[in-house]
Structures are given as structure tokens and as C-alpha cells.
Coordinates of C-alpha atoms (C1' of nucleotides) in Angstrom, one line a residue:
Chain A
X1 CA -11.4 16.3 3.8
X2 CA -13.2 17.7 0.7
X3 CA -11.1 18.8 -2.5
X4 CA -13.1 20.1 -5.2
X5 CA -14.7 17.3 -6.3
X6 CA -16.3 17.2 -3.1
X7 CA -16.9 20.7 -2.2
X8 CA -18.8 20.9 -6.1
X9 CA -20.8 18.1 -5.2
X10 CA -22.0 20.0 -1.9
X11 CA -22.6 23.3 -3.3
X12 CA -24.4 21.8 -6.2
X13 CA -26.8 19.7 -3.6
X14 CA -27.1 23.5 -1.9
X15 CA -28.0 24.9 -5.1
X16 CA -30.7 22.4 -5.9
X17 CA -32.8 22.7 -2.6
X18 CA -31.9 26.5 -1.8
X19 CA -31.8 28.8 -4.6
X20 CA -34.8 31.2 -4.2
X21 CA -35.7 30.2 -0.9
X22 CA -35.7 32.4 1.8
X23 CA -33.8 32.1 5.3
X24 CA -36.3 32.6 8.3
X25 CA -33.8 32.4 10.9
X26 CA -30.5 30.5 11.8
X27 CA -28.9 29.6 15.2
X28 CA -24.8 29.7 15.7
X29 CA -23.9 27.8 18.1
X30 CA -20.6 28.4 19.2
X31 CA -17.8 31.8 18.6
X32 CA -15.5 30.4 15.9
X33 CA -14.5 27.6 13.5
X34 CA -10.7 28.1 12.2
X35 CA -12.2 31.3 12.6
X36 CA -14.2 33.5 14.0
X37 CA -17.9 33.5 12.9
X38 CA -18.9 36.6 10.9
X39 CA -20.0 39.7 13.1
X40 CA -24.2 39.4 13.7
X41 CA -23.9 36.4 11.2
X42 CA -27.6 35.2 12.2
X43 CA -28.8 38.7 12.0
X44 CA -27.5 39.3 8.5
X45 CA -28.4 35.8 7.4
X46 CA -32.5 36.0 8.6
X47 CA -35.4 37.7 6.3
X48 CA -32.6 37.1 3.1
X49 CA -33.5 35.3 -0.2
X50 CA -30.4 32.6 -1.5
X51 CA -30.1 34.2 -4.9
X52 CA -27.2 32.1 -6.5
X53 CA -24.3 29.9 -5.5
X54 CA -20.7 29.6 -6.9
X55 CA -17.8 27.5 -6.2
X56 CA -14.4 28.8 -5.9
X57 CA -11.7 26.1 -5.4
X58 CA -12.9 24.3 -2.2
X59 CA -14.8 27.1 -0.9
X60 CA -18.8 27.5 -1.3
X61 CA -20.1 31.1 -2.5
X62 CA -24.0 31.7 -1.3
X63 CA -25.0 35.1 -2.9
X64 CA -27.9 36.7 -0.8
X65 CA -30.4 39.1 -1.7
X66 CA -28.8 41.7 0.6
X67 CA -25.8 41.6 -2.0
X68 CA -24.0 40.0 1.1
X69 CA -22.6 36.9 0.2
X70 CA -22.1 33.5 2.8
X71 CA -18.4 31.8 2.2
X72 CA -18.4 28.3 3.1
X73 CA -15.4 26.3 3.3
X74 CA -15.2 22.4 4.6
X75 CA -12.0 22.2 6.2
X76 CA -11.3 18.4 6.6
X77 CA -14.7 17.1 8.5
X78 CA -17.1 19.7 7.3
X79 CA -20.4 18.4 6.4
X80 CA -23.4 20.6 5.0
X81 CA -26.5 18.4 5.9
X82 CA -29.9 19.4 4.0
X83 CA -33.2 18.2 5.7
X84 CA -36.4 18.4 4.9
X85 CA -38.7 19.0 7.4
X86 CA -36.0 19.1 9.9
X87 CA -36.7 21.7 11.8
X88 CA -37.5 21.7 15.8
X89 CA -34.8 18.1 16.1
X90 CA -32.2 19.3 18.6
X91 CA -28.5 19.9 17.4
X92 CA -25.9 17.1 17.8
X93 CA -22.9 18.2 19.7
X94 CA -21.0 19.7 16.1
X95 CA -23.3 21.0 14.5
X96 CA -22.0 24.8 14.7
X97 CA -24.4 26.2 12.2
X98 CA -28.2 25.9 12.1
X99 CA -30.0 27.8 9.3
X100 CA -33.9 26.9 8.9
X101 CA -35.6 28.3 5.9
X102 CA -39.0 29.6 5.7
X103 CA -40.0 26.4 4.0
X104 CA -39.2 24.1 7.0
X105 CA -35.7 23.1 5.6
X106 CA -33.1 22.9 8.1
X107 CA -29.7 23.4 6.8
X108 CA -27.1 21.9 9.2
X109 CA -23.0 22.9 9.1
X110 CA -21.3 19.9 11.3
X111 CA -17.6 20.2 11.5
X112 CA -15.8 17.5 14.4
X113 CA -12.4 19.3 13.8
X114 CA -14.0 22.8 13.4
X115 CA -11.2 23.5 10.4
X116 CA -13.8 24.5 8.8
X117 CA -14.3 28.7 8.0
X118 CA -17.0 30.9 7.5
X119 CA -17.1 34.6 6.2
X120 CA -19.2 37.3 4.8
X121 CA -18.5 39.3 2.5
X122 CA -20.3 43.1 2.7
X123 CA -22.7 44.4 0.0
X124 CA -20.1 46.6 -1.7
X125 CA -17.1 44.1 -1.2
X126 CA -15.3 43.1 -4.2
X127 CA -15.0 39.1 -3.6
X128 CA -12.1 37.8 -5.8
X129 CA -9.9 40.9 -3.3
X130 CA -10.9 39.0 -0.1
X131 CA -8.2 37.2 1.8
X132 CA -9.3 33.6 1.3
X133 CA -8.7 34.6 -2.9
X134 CA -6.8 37.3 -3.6
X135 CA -4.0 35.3 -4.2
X136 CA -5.5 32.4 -5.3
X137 CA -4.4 30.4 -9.1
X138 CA -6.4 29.7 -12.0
X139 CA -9.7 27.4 -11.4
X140 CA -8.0 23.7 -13.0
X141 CA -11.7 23.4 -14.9
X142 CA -11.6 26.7 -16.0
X143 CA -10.2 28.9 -19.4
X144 CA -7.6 29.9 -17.7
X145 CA -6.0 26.7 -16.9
X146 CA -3.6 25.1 -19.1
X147 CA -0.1 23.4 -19.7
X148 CA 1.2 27.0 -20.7
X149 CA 0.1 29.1 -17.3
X150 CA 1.1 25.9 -15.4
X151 CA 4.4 25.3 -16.8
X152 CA 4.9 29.1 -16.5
X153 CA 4.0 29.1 -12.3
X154 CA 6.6 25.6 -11.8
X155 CA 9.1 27.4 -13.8
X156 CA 10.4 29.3 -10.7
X157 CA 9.7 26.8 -8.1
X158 CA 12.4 24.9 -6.4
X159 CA 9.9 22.8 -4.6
X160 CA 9.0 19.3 -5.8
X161 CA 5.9 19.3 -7.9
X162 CA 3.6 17.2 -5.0
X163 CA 3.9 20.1 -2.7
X164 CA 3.5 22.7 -5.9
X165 CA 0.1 21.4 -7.0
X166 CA -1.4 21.4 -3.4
X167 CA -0.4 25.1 -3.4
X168 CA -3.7 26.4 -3.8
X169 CA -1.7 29.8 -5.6
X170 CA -0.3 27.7 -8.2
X171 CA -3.7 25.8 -9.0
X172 CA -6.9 26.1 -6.8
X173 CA -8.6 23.6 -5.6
X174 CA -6.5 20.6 -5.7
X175 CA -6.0 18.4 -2.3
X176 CA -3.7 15.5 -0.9
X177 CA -5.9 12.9 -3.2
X178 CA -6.2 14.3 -6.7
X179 CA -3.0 15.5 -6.8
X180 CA -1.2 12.0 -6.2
X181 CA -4.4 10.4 -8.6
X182 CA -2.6 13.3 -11.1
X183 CA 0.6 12.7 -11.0
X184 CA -0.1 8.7 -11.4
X185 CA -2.3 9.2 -14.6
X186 CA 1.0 11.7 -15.8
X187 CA 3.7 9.5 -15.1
X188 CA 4.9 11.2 -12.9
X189 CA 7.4 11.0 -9.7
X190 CA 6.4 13.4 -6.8
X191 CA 9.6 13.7 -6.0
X192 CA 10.7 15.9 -9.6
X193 CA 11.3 19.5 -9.0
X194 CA 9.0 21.4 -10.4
X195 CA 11.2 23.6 -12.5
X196 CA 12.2 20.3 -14.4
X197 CA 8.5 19.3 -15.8
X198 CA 8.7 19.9 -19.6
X199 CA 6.0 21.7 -21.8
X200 CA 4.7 18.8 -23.1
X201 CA 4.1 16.8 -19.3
X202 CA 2.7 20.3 -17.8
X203 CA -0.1 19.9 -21.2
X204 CA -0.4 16.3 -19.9
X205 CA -0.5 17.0 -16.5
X206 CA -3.3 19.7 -16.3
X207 CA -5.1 17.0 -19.0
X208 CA -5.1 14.5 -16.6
X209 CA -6.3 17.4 -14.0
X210 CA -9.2 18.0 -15.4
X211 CA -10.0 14.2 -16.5
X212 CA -10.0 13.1 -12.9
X213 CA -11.6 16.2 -10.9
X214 CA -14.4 15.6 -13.9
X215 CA -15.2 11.9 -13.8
X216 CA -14.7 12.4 -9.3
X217 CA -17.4 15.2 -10.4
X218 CA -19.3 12.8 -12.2
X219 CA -19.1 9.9 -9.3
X220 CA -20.1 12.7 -6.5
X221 CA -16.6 12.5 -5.1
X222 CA -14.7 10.7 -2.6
X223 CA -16.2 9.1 0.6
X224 CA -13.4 8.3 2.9
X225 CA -14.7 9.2 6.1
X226 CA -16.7 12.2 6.9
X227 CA -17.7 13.1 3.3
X228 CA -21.4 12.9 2.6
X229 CA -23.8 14.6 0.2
X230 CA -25.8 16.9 1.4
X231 CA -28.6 14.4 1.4
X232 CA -26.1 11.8 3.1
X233 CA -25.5 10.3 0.2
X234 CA -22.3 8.9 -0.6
X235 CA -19.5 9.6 -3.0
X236 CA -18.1 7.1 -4.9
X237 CA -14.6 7.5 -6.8
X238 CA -12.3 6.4 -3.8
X239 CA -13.2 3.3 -5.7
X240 CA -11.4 4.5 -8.6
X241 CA -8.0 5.3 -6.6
X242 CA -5.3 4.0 -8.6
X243 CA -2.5 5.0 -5.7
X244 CA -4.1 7.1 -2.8
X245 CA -4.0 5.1 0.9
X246 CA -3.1 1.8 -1.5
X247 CA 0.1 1.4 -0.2
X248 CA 1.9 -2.7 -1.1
X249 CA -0.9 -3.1 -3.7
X250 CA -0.5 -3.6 -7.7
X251 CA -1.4 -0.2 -9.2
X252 CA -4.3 -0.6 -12.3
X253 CA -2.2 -1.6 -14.9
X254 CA 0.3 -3.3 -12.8
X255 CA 2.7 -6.2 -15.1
X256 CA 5.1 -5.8 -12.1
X257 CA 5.6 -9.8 -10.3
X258 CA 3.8 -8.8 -7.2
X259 CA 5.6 -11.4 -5.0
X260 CA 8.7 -9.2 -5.2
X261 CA 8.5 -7.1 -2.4
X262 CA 9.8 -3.5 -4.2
X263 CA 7.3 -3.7 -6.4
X264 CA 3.8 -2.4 -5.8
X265 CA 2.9 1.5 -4.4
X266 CA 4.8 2.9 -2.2
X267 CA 4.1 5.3 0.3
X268 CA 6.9 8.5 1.4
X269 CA 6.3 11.8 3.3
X270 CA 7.2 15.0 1.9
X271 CA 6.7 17.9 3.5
X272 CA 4.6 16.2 6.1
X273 CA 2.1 15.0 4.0
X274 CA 1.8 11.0 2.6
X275 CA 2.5 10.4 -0.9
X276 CA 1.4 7.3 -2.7
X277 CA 3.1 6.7 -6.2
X278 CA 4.1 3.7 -7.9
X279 CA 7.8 3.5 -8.7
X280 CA 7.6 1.8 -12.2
X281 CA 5.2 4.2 -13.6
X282 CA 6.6 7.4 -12.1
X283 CA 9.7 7.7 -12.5
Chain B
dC1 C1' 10.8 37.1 -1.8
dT2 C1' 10.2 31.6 -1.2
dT3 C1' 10.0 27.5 1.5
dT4 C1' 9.4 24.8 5.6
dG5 C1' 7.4 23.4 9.9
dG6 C1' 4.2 23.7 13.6
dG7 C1' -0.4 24.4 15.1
dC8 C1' -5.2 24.1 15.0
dC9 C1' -9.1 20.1 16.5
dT10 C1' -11.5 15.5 17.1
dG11 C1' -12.3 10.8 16.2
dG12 C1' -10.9 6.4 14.6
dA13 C1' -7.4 2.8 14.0
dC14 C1' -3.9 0.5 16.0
dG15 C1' -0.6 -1.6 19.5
dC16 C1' 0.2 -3.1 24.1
Chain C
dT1 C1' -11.7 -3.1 28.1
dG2 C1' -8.6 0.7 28.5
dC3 C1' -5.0 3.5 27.6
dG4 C1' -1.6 5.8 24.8
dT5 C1' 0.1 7.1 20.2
dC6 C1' -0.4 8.1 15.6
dC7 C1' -2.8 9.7 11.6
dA8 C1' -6.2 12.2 8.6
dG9 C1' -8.6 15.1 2.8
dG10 C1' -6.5 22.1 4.7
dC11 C1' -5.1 26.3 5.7
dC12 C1' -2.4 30.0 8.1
dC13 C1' 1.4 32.1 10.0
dA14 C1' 6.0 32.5 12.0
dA15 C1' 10.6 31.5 11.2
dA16 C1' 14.5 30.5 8.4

DNA sequence: CTTTGGGCCTGGACGC
DNA sequence: TGCGTCCAGGCCCAAA
């Protein structure tokens, strides 16, 4: 579910009510997620101090005092629930992951699908060489983004540039939403080979990138389904979709005649996944 | 090496 | 109401 709109919005809610508070104890619930759990998880996580937190793409760094650190990532239904005073409620049927601070917070990780992962990185462990990273791209907020590095990355790619942008080694962090949101604001098809985007469309193109993961930032995300804060709040931006799941209706700024039936946003499959463009502007 | 397709899970929406 | 089928925001790995 959660791209990294989403998955900013959660760590920055974790960030708020957790930094410099200390675990007492935490309960796992079941062996694995995707994957397994971390080995003695609740043992390493009890007695520790949250120190900082970090987001990389869609996945949730919580640095501990140890100098262990907690990697979170959402999968599709993963929710991180933060309540105060929550502590001695019983668990509902997925919530895998119970952690209850010394100040009676209860942090709860519910995941329906369980494609959700968890890991733990050791005290001497050099993070950005651990699996889920090491051959991850450029953050799409960060310096080391731009139309140059992307255009560079497509260049040798003879896949079309929908499936290129949700390959997180390309650019990290983008999902199924924001990258057909992108490619609407650019203008363009998701059908182009990647190899084919000019300099001046990848500038445009990582541009619109960073406008829409920004103002998704800014509305808290996008609640379609599972999605909440970690206060159960909602996001908002799904109300600013000018394609996603809006397939037969007029796109934003639509002139199209609406009664003809090829006209409107069209949905197609590519590599098993939907994508929803609109014809006139992406051609 | 790159690219594709299947698998992992559950719940909700839909059709009959 | 109940059953079956399909679909979903991601990632990994085997196979081509």
C-alpha cells in the first residue's frame, strides 16, 4: 500500500511520539512477516532508548541506543498504530508486533497480508550494505536526484518507462500511484521505452517527481484502503489523483467531448500491474 | 547481465 | 445470503 508519501508520513508520526523514549518490553506475536522476524527481536528491542529515525525509500529506520537499528517496511496493508495509554488492550488478530514503552505507549505493527518486513541491523553493521539497500537508486527528494542521473539509468533500459520508475534501483521509493500521477503531470505515455525519453522530459519528469511526492507529503498521503496515520488519521491526496483507479473519467484539464466513448482515462496492464493514463495528454 | 512472471497473503468488491 | 473469482499500493526469486 504505502509509497513514500505514506511511509514519511508514518515515520514522521513515529518520530514525534518516540524519539527519546525508552522501550520497556515488546511482544511478537507470530515467526515471520515476508520474512522472518529478527533473531531475539524482543530481547534486543527491551531496556533500549529510540534515538533517531530515518526514512529510506518506503522503509522506516529506528536507530536504538544499542547502535542496533529497527527496519520497518509496510508492504501493502502495514499499519504502525501509536496509542497512548494503550497498554494492557488485547491484540487484534494482525497485529504481529506489540512494543510498549516505558511511558505506557503501545506501539502496534498490524499487517492483514503480512507483506510487510522487519530486520535489525547489528551494532557494527554498515546499513546502506544491507540487502534491502545495497542496490537501491538515488532518494527522488534528495541531491542526488535529477534529470541527468535519471536519464543516465533509462539510457540502457529496454523496458517501458512505467515499469522503470517502479524499479526501486532506478529511483527509490516510487510505487504503482505516483508513478502513473508522474507520468500524467510529464506528458507522458507509459507505454515509451525508456531509452527513448529525451534530456529535457527526464528534467521534467524527476520535476514533476518531486512536486507530487512533496504536496502527497504535505496532504499526509494517500488513504485508499488500509492507510492510516499513526494516530488513525487519514491521508488525503487520493483526492488529488488526476489518473490513478479513474478509469472512463475526464482527466483535470480534460477539453476532450466526454460523450465520445475513446476519450477519457484509460486503464492497460503492463507487466501485471494497472496503468491509468489519458491518451490525449500522453502520448 | 536484464527482463518477465509467479508467488506470497488477506479482505473487499463484484457477479451469479 | 452465500459462494466463487478477481483485484490490490511491493518485493523477491527463479527462469528465460
Amino acid at each position: 500500500m504505502p509509497e513514500l508519501p505514506e511511509v514519511e508520513t508514518v515515520m514522521r508520526g513515529m518520530e514525534r511520539a518516540l524519539t527519546g523514549k525508552v522501550i520497556q518490553g515488546a511482544l511478537q506475536r507470530r515467526p515471520d512477516l515476508r520474512v522472518s522476524f529478527p533473531e531475539r527481536l524482543v530481547e534486543r528491542l527491551s531496556g533500549q532508548t529510540i534515538t533517531h529515525f530515518k526514512r529510506r525509500a518506503k522503509y522506516i529506520l529506528m536507530s536504538l541506543s544499542s547502535g542496533e537499528t529497527f527496519i520497518l517496511h509496510l508492504g501493502m496493508s502495514g499499519r504502525v498504530m501509536i496509542i497512548p495509554d494503550g497498554q494492557g488492550v488485547a491484540p487484534e488478530k494482525h497485529d504481529h508486533l506489540v512494543i510498549d514503552m516505558v511511558n505506557g505507549v503501545r506501539v502496534i505493527y498490524r499487517d492483514p497480508r503480512r507483506f510487510g518486513m522487519v530486520y535489525m541491523t547489528g551494532v557494527n553493521d554498515d546499513i546502506a550494505a544491507h540487502q534491502a539497500f545495497a542496490k537501491m537508486g538515488p532518494e527522488p527528494l534528495g541531491n542526488e536526484f535529477s534529470g541527468e542521473i535519471l536519464q543516465a539509468r533509462l539510457k540502457n533500459k529496454k523496458t517501458i518507462i512505467k515499469s522503470a520508475l517502479l524499479d526501486q534501483r532506478v529511483v527509490a521509493g516510487l510505487g504503482n500511484i505516483y508513478v502513473c500521477e508522474a507520468l500524467y503531470r510529464t506528458g507522458i505515455n507509459p507505454r515509451t521505452a525508456s531509452n527513448t525519453i529525451s534530456a529535457a522530459k527526464c528534467n521534467d519528469l524527476v520535476r514533476h517527481i518531486r512536486d507530487i511526492l512533496n504536496e502527497a507529503i504535505k496532504s499526509g498521503g494517500s488513504t485508499l484502503k488500509d492507510y492510516r496515520h499513526t494516530d488513525d488519521g487519514l491521508g488525503y491526496f487520493q483526492h488529488q489523483f488526476a489518473v490513478y483507479d479513474r478509469e472512463g473519467l475526464a482527466c483535470p484539464d480534460c477539453d476532450c467531448d466526454m460523450m465520445d466513448a475513446r476519450n477519457g482515462i484509460k486503464r492497460i496492464v503492463q507487466a501485471g500491474r494497472s496503468s491509468f493514463y489519458c491518451p490525449a495528454k500522453q502520448k
